[in-house]
Tab-separated table of N, CA, C and O in Angstrom:
chain	number	residue	atom	x	y	z
A	167	MET	N	70.727	35.753	107.099
A	167	MET	CA	72.461	35.193	108.015
A	167	MET	C	71.890	36.864	109.262
A	167	MET	O	71.622	37.434	108.357
A	168	GLU	N	72.459	36.084	110.259
A	168	GLU	CA	72.014	36.737	111.306
A	168	GLU	C	73.238	38.457	111.382
A	168	GLU	O	74.408	37.947	111.019
A	169	ALA	N	73.239	39.485	111.310
A	169	ALA	CA	74.573	40.274	110.962
A	169	ALA	C	75.419	39.708	112.482
A	169	ALA	O	75.021	39.371	113.579
A	170	PRO	N	76.904	40.003	112.460
A	170	PRO	CA	77.744	39.411	112.826
A	170	PRO	C	77.876	40.452	114.287
A	170	PRO	O	78.111	39.705	115.161
A	171	GLN	N	77.577	41.527	114.246
A	171	GLN	CA	77.366	42.303	115.632
A	171	GLN	C	76.411	41.153	116.867
A	171	GLN	O	76.350	41.225	117.612
A	172	TYR	N	75.062	40.939	116.324
A	172	TYR	CA	74.272	40.131	116.870
A	172	TYR	C	74.737	38.855	117.503
A	172	TYR	O	74.380	38.856	118.455
A	173	VAL	N	75.402	38.121	116.155
A	173	VAL	CA	76.094	37.010	116.656
A	173	VAL	C	76.700	36.834	118.130
A	173	VAL	O	76.840	36.713	119.214
A	174	ALA	N	77.609	38.234	117.867
A	174	ALA	CA	78.811	37.881	118.816
A	174	ALA	C	77.762	38.902	120.214
A	174	ALA	O	78.405	38.295	121.283
A	175	ALA	N	76.943	39.883	120.310
A	175	ALA	CA	76.528	40.407	121.108
A	175	ALA	C	75.645	38.802	122.167
A	175	ALA	O	75.550	38.412	123.320
A	176	ARG	N	75.355	37.957	121.516
A	176	ARG	CA	74.935	36.759	121.662
A	176	ARG	C	75.387	35.779	122.581
A	176	ARG	O	75.338	35.467	123.510
A	177	VAL	N	76.518	35.352	121.997
A	177	VAL	CA	77.800	34.696	122.139
A	177	VAL	C	78.448	35.340	123.360
A	177	VAL	O	78.330	34.331	124.662
A	178	GLN	N	78.568	36.139	123.644
A	178	GLN	CA	78.724	37.206	124.756
A	178	GLN	C	78.111	36.896	126.056
A	178	GLN	O	78.250	36.689	126.889
A	179	ALA	N	76.589	37.347	125.666
A	179	ALA	CA	75.394	37.086	126.277
A	179	ALA	C	75.665	35.943	127.185
A	179	ALA	O	75.446	36.062	128.342
A	180	ALA	N	75.856	34.926	126.526
A	180	ALA	CA	75.877	33.468	127.125
A	180	ALA	C	76.766	33.137	127.725
A	180	ALA	O	77.200	32.575	128.519
A	181	LEU	N	78.203	33.711	127.516
A	181	LEU	CA	79.476	33.424	127.884
A	181	LEU	C	79.336	33.978	129.605
A	181	LEU	O	79.918	33.769	130.317
A	182	ALA	N	78.328	35.202	129.880
A	182	ALA	CA	78.505	35.964	130.578
A	182	ALA	C	76.989	35.109	131.569
A	182	ALA	O	77.013	34.954	133.130
A	183	GLU	N	76.208	34.595	131.211
A	183	GLU	CA	74.788	33.984	131.515
A	183	GLU	C	75.283	32.752	132.113
A	183	GLU	O	74.206	31.919	132.661
A	184	ASP	N	75.952	31.962	131.497
A	184	ASP	CA	75.614	30.020	131.437
A	184	ASP	C	76.474	29.879	132.779
A	184	ASP	O	77.534	30.594	132.937
A	185	VAL	N	75.612	28.544	133.347
A	185	VAL	CA	76.242	28.499	134.299
A	185	VAL	C	77.640	27.795	134.854
A	185	VAL	O	78.326	27.721	135.461
A	186	ARG	N	78.157	27.264	133.218
A	186	ARG	CA	79.255	26.927	132.976
A	186	ARG	C	80.509	27.609	133.244
A	186	ARG	O	81.763	28.008	133.825
A	187	THR	N	80.064	28.901	132.866
A	187	THR	CA	80.722	30.039	132.605
A	187	THR	C	81.215	31.101	133.265
A	187	THR	O	82.598	31.589	134.088
A	188	HIS	N	80.042	32.355	133.434
A	188	HIS	CA	79.446	33.331	134.134
A	188	HIS	C	80.803	34.034	133.729
A	188	HIS	O	81.491	34.524	134.951
A	189	GLU	N	81.136	34.280	132.781
A	189	GLU	CA	81.878	35.012	132.510
A	189	GLU	C	82.084	36.711	131.865
A	189	GLU	O	81.413	36.753	130.815
A	190	LEU	N	82.334	37.680	132.411
A	190	LEU	CA	82.254	39.085	131.593
A	190	LEU	C	83.705	39.762	131.178
A	190	LEU	O	83.248	40.473	130.321
A	191	GLY	N	84.498	39.332	130.623
A	191	GLY	CA	85.759	39.801	130.325
A	191	GLY	C	85.642	39.646	129.453
A	191	GLY	O	87.383	39.646	129.069
A	192	ILE	N	85.173	39.025	128.698
A	192	ILE	CA	85.845	37.613	127.100
A	192	ILE	C	85.316	38.651	126.025
A	192	ILE	O	83.847	39.170	125.932
A	193	ARG	N	86.139	39.181	124.945
A	193	ARG	CA	85.669	39.640	123.587
A	193	ARG	C	85.527	39.187	122.801
A	193	ARG	O	85.907	37.859	122.428
A	194	VAL	N	84.635	38.825	122.298
A	194	VAL	CA	83.922	37.996	121.121
A	194	VAL	C	83.675	38.903	119.205
A	194	VAL	O	83.034	40.217	119.720
A	195	ASP	N	84.200	38.637	118.709
A	195	ASP	CA	84.237	39.431	117.527
A	195	ASP	C	84.042	37.913	116.350
A	195	ASP	O	84.945	37.289	116.310
A	196	VAL	N	83.306	38.656	115.518
A	196	VAL	CA	82.736	37.818	114.168
A	196	VAL	C	83.280	38.416	113.146
A	196	VAL	O	82.967	39.846	112.931
A	197	ARG	N	84.106	37.643	112.717
A	197	ARG	CA	84.494	38.138	111.162
A	197	ARG	C	84.251	36.883	110.177
A	197	ARG	O	84.731	35.607	109.788
A	198	GLY	N	82.783	37.239	109.020
A	198	GLY	CA	82.517	36.053	107.803
A	198	GLY	C	81.860	35.154	109.353
A	198	GLY	O	81.035	34.940	109.860
A	199	ASP	N	82.605	33.767	108.086
A	199	ASP	CA	81.755	32.686	108.934
A	199	ASP	C	83.011	32.111	110.729
A	199	ASP	O	83.246	31.226	110.761
A	200	GLN	N	83.646	32.704	111.129
A	200	GLN	CA	84.519	32.633	112.277
A	200	GLN	C	84.788	33.678	113.010
A	200	GLN	O	83.746	34.820	113.283
A	201	LEU	N	84.647	33.144	114.338
A	201	LEU	CA	84.567	33.684	115.710
A	201	LEU	C	85.505	33.744	116.319
A	201	LEU	O	85.901	32.816	116.787
A	202	PHE	N	85.985	34.438	116.999
A	202	PHE	CA	87.103	34.662	117.596
A	202	PHE	C	86.845	35.476	119.325
A	202	PHE	O	85.929	35.964	119.478
A	203	LEU	N	87.292	34.149	120.147
A	203	LEU	CA	87.447	35.036	121.251
A	203	LEU	C	88.556	35.161	121.949
A	203	LEU	O	89.660	34.669	122.118
A	204	ARG	N	88.369	35.994	122.506
A	204	ARG	CA	89.690	36.850	123.150
A	204	ARG	C	89.806	37.453	124.647
A	204	ARG	O	88.151	37.858	125.312
A	205	GLY	N	90.733	37.293	125.376
A	205	GLY	CA	90.718	37.883	126.643
A	205	GLY	C	91.644	36.801	127.664
A	205	GLY	O	92.513	36.033	127.494
A	206	GLN	N	91.390	37.167	129.307
A	206	GLN	CA	92.287	36.723	129.936
A	206	GLN	C	91.106	35.401	131.041
A	206	GLN	O	90.330	36.144	131.500
A	207	VAL	N	91.390	34.217	131.052
A	207	VAL	CA	91.304	33.573	132.654
A	207	VAL	C	91.907	32.524	133.249
A	207	VAL	O	93.469	32.960	132.940
A	208	SER	N	91.236	32.051	134.355
A	208	SER	CA	92.840	32.040	135.586
A	208	SER	C	92.675	30.434	135.457
A	208	SER	O	93.643	30.045	136.194
A	209	GLY	N	92.572	30.041	134.466
A	209	GLY	CA	92.716	28.015	134.278
A	209	GLY	C	92.139	27.536	133.239
A	209	GLY	O	91.330	28.270	131.959
A	210	ALA	N	92.993	26.575	132.714
A	210	ALA	CA	92.239	26.210	131.474
A	210	ALA	C	91.113	25.456	131.104
A	210	ALA	O	90.237	25.100	129.897
A	211	GLU	N	91.082	25.409	131.886
A	211	GLU	CA	89.480	24.308	132.111
A	211	GLU	C	88.350	25.605	131.862
A	211	GLU	O	87.583	25.334	130.962
A	212	GLN	N	88.609	26.511	132.441
A	212	GLN	CA	87.482	27.411	132.065
A	212	GLN	C	87.456	28.127	130.624
A	212	GLN	O	87.016	28.345	129.695
A	213	ARG	N	88.809	27.991	129.807
A	213	ARG	CA	89.031	28.208	128.324
A	213	ARG	C	88.125	27.466	127.845
A	213	ARG	O	87.964	28.148	126.610
A	214	GLU	N	88.367	26.073	128.350
A	214	GLU	CA	87.972	25.674	127.289
A	214	GLU	C	86.220	25.171	127.196
A	214	GLU	O	85.513	25.447	126.701
A	215	ARG	N	85.596	25.734	128.420
A	215	ARG	CA	84.567	25.989	128.951
A	215	ARG	C	84.202	27.163	127.836
A	215	ARG	O	82.784	26.879	127.123
A	216	LEU	N	84.433	28.187	127.646
A	216	LEU	CA	84.313	28.955	127.180
A	216	LEU	C	83.990	28.715	125.581
A	216	LEU	O	83.116	29.630	124.912
A	217	GLY	N	85.259	28.057	124.953
A	217	GLY	CA	84.991	27.586	123.285
A	217	GLY	C	83.843	27.018	123.366
A	217	GLY	O	83.204	26.965	122.371
A	218	GLU	N	83.698	25.676	124.293
A	218	GLU	CA	82.269	25.118	123.988
A	218	GLU	C	81.039	26.029	124.044
A	218	GLU	O	80.620	25.626	123.489
A	219	VAL	N	80.771	27.051	124.906
A	219	VAL	CA	79.833	27.282	124.936
A	219	VAL	C	79.530	28.304	123.782
A	219	VAL	O	78.587	28.257	123.110
A	220	ALA	N	80.442	28.997	123.077
A	220	ALA	CA	80.604	29.157	121.783
A	220	ALA	C	80.172	28.960	120.907
A	220	ALA	O	79.663	29.453	120.306
A	221	ARG	N	80.538	27.398	121.035
A	221	ARG	CA	80.404	26.340	119.857
A	221	ARG	C	78.965	26.015	119.807
A	221	ARG	O	78.544	26.274	118.645
A	222	GLU	N	78.091	26.180	121.010
A	222	GLU	CA	76.712	26.023	121.338
A	222	GLU	C	76.293	27.043	120.600
A	222	GLU	O	75.094	26.404	119.870
A	223	ILE	N	76.576	28.012	121.029
A	223	ILE	CA	75.613	29.072	120.992
A	223	ILE	C	75.728	29.495	118.884
A	223	ILE	O	74.557	30.160	118.698
A	224	ALA	N	76.832	29.462	118.278
A	224	ALA	CA	76.792	29.671	117.130
A	224	ALA	C	77.682	28.553	116.477
A	224	ALA	O	78.334	28.894	115.796
A	225	PRO	N	77.053	27.251	116.070
A	225	PRO	CA	77.853	26.035	115.587
A	225	PRO	C	77.414	26.313	113.992
A	225	PRO	O	78.559	25.345	113.732
A	226	ASP	N	77.449	27.125	113.582
A	226	ASP	CA	77.501	27.550	112.018
A	226	ASP	C	79.296	27.957	111.833
A	226	ASP	O	79.483	28.712	110.454
A	227	LEU	N	79.983	28.635	112.591
A	227	LEU	CA	80.971	29.518	112.936
A	227	LEU	C	81.826	28.527	113.507
A	227	LEU	O	81.848	28.052	113.825
A	228	ARG	N	83.660	28.990	112.423
A	228	ARG	CA	84.171	28.698	113.289
A	228	ARG	C	85.228	29.312	114.524
A	228	ARG	O	85.069	30.083	114.338
A	229	VAL	N	85.187	28.197	115.366
A	229	VAL	CA	85.306	28.990	116.841
A	229	VAL	C	87.279	29.394	116.860
A	229	VAL	O	87.824	28.078	116.707
A	230	HIS	N	87.543	30.305	117.334
A	230	HIS	CA	89.208	30.333	117.300
A	230	HIS	C	89.340	30.876	118.574
A	230	HIS	O	89.104	32.186	119.129
A	231	ASN	N	89.479	30.620	119.763
A	231	ASN	CA	89.632	30.084	120.932
A	231	ASN	C	91.400	30.877	121.605
A	231	ASN	O	92.275	29.974	121.287
A	232	GLU	N	91.656	31.755	121.226
A	232	GLU	CA	92.359	32.907	121.821
A	232	GLU	C	92.768	33.510	122.822
A	232	GLU	O	93.525	34.462	123.555
A	233	ILE	N	91.956	32.863	123.945
A	233	ILE	CA	91.773	33.307	125.451
A	233	ILE	C	92.982	33.277	126.193
A	233	ILE	O	93.490	31.666	125.837
A	234	ASN	N	93.878	34.089	127.012
A	234	ASN	CA	95.125	33.248	127.297
A	234	ASN	C	94.712	32.725	128.907
A	234	ASN	O	93.902	33.540	129.862
A	235	VAL	N	95.397	32.086	129.464
A	235	VAL	CA	95.292	31.368	130.362
A	235	VAL	C	96.447	32.088	130.951
A	235	VAL	O	97.861	32.175	131.178
A	236	VAL	N	96.183	33.282	132.505
A	236	VAL	CA	97.205	33.436	133.319
A	236	VAL	C	97.104	32.838	134.379
A	236	VAL	O	95.856	32.144	135.024
A	237	GLU	N	98.724	32.947	135.342
A	237	GLU	CA	98.399	32.527	136.274
A	237	GLU	C	97.972	33.064	137.765
A	237	GLU	O	98.842	34.398	137.472
A	238	VAL	N	97.261	32.756	138.177
A	238	VAL	CA	97.025	33.435	139.669
A	238	VAL	C	97.943	32.898	141.097
A	238	VAL	O	97.482	31.621	141.560
A	239	ASN	N	98.694	33.886	140.896
A	239	ASN	CA	99.353	33.354	142.512
A	239	ASN	C	98.596	33.636	143.617
A	239	ASN	O	97.758	34.564	143.713
A	240	ARG	N	99.430	33.073	145.077
A	240	ARG	CA	98.684	33.282	146.073
A	240	ARG	C	99.425	34.753	146.573
A	240	ARG	O	100.194	35.196	146.565
A	241	PRO	N	98.427	35.441	147.031
A	241	PRO	CA	98.854	36.698	148.397
A	241	PRO	C	100.500	36.018	148.765
A	241	PRO	O	100.627	35.476	149.772
A	242	GLY	N	100.945	37.612	149.051
A	242	GLY	CA	102.604	37.193	149.338
A	242	GLY	C	102.285	37.857	151.094
A	242	GLY	O	100.793	38.062	151.502
A	243	GLU	N	103.147	38.259	151.547
A	243	GLU	CA	102.974	38.687	153.146
A	243	GLU	C	102.458	39.385	152.944
A	243	GLU	O	102.249	40.636	151.587
A	244	ASP	N	101.624	39.708	153.864
A	244	ASP	CA	100.930	41.973	154.059
A	244	ASP	C	101.973	42.613	153.997
A	244	ASP	O	103.166	42.666	154.980
A	245	GLU	N	101.893	43.687	154.035
A	245	GLU	CA	102.301	44.958	154.047
A	245	GLU	C	101.702	45.877	155.054
A	245	GLU	O	100.925	45.906	155.059
A	246	ARG	N	102.885	46.432	155.715
A	246	ARG	CA	103.095	46.668	156.652
A	246	ARG	C	102.983	48.632	156.259
A	246	ARG	O	103.950	48.575	155.733
A	247	LEU	N	101.937	49.176	156.938
A	247	LEU	CA	102.239	50.395	156.877
A	247	LEU	C	102.431	51.133	157.895
A	247	LEU	O	101.435	50.988	158.898
A	248	ASP	N	103.778	51.778	158.393
A	248	ASP	CA	103.472	52.833	159.638
A	248	ASP	C	103.521	53.851	159.847
A	248	ASP	O	103.164	54.765	158.843
């Protein structure tokens, strides 16, 4: 069986390199037969894609997608500096 830190590194690399995700800021933690994804993304679809990629890379592990979706607001008015 592959060491947990190697599985986590492989999943993290896949999340960064897969054309569906390209996510660098996701933490991957493996404990026993469970894999945890943690971090923040700007949309529910991206969250689901990250879980999908993780399940493909580590099919023998139970994936817990604990990624939070944060609301990204449009910028407000420009701040004037006088």
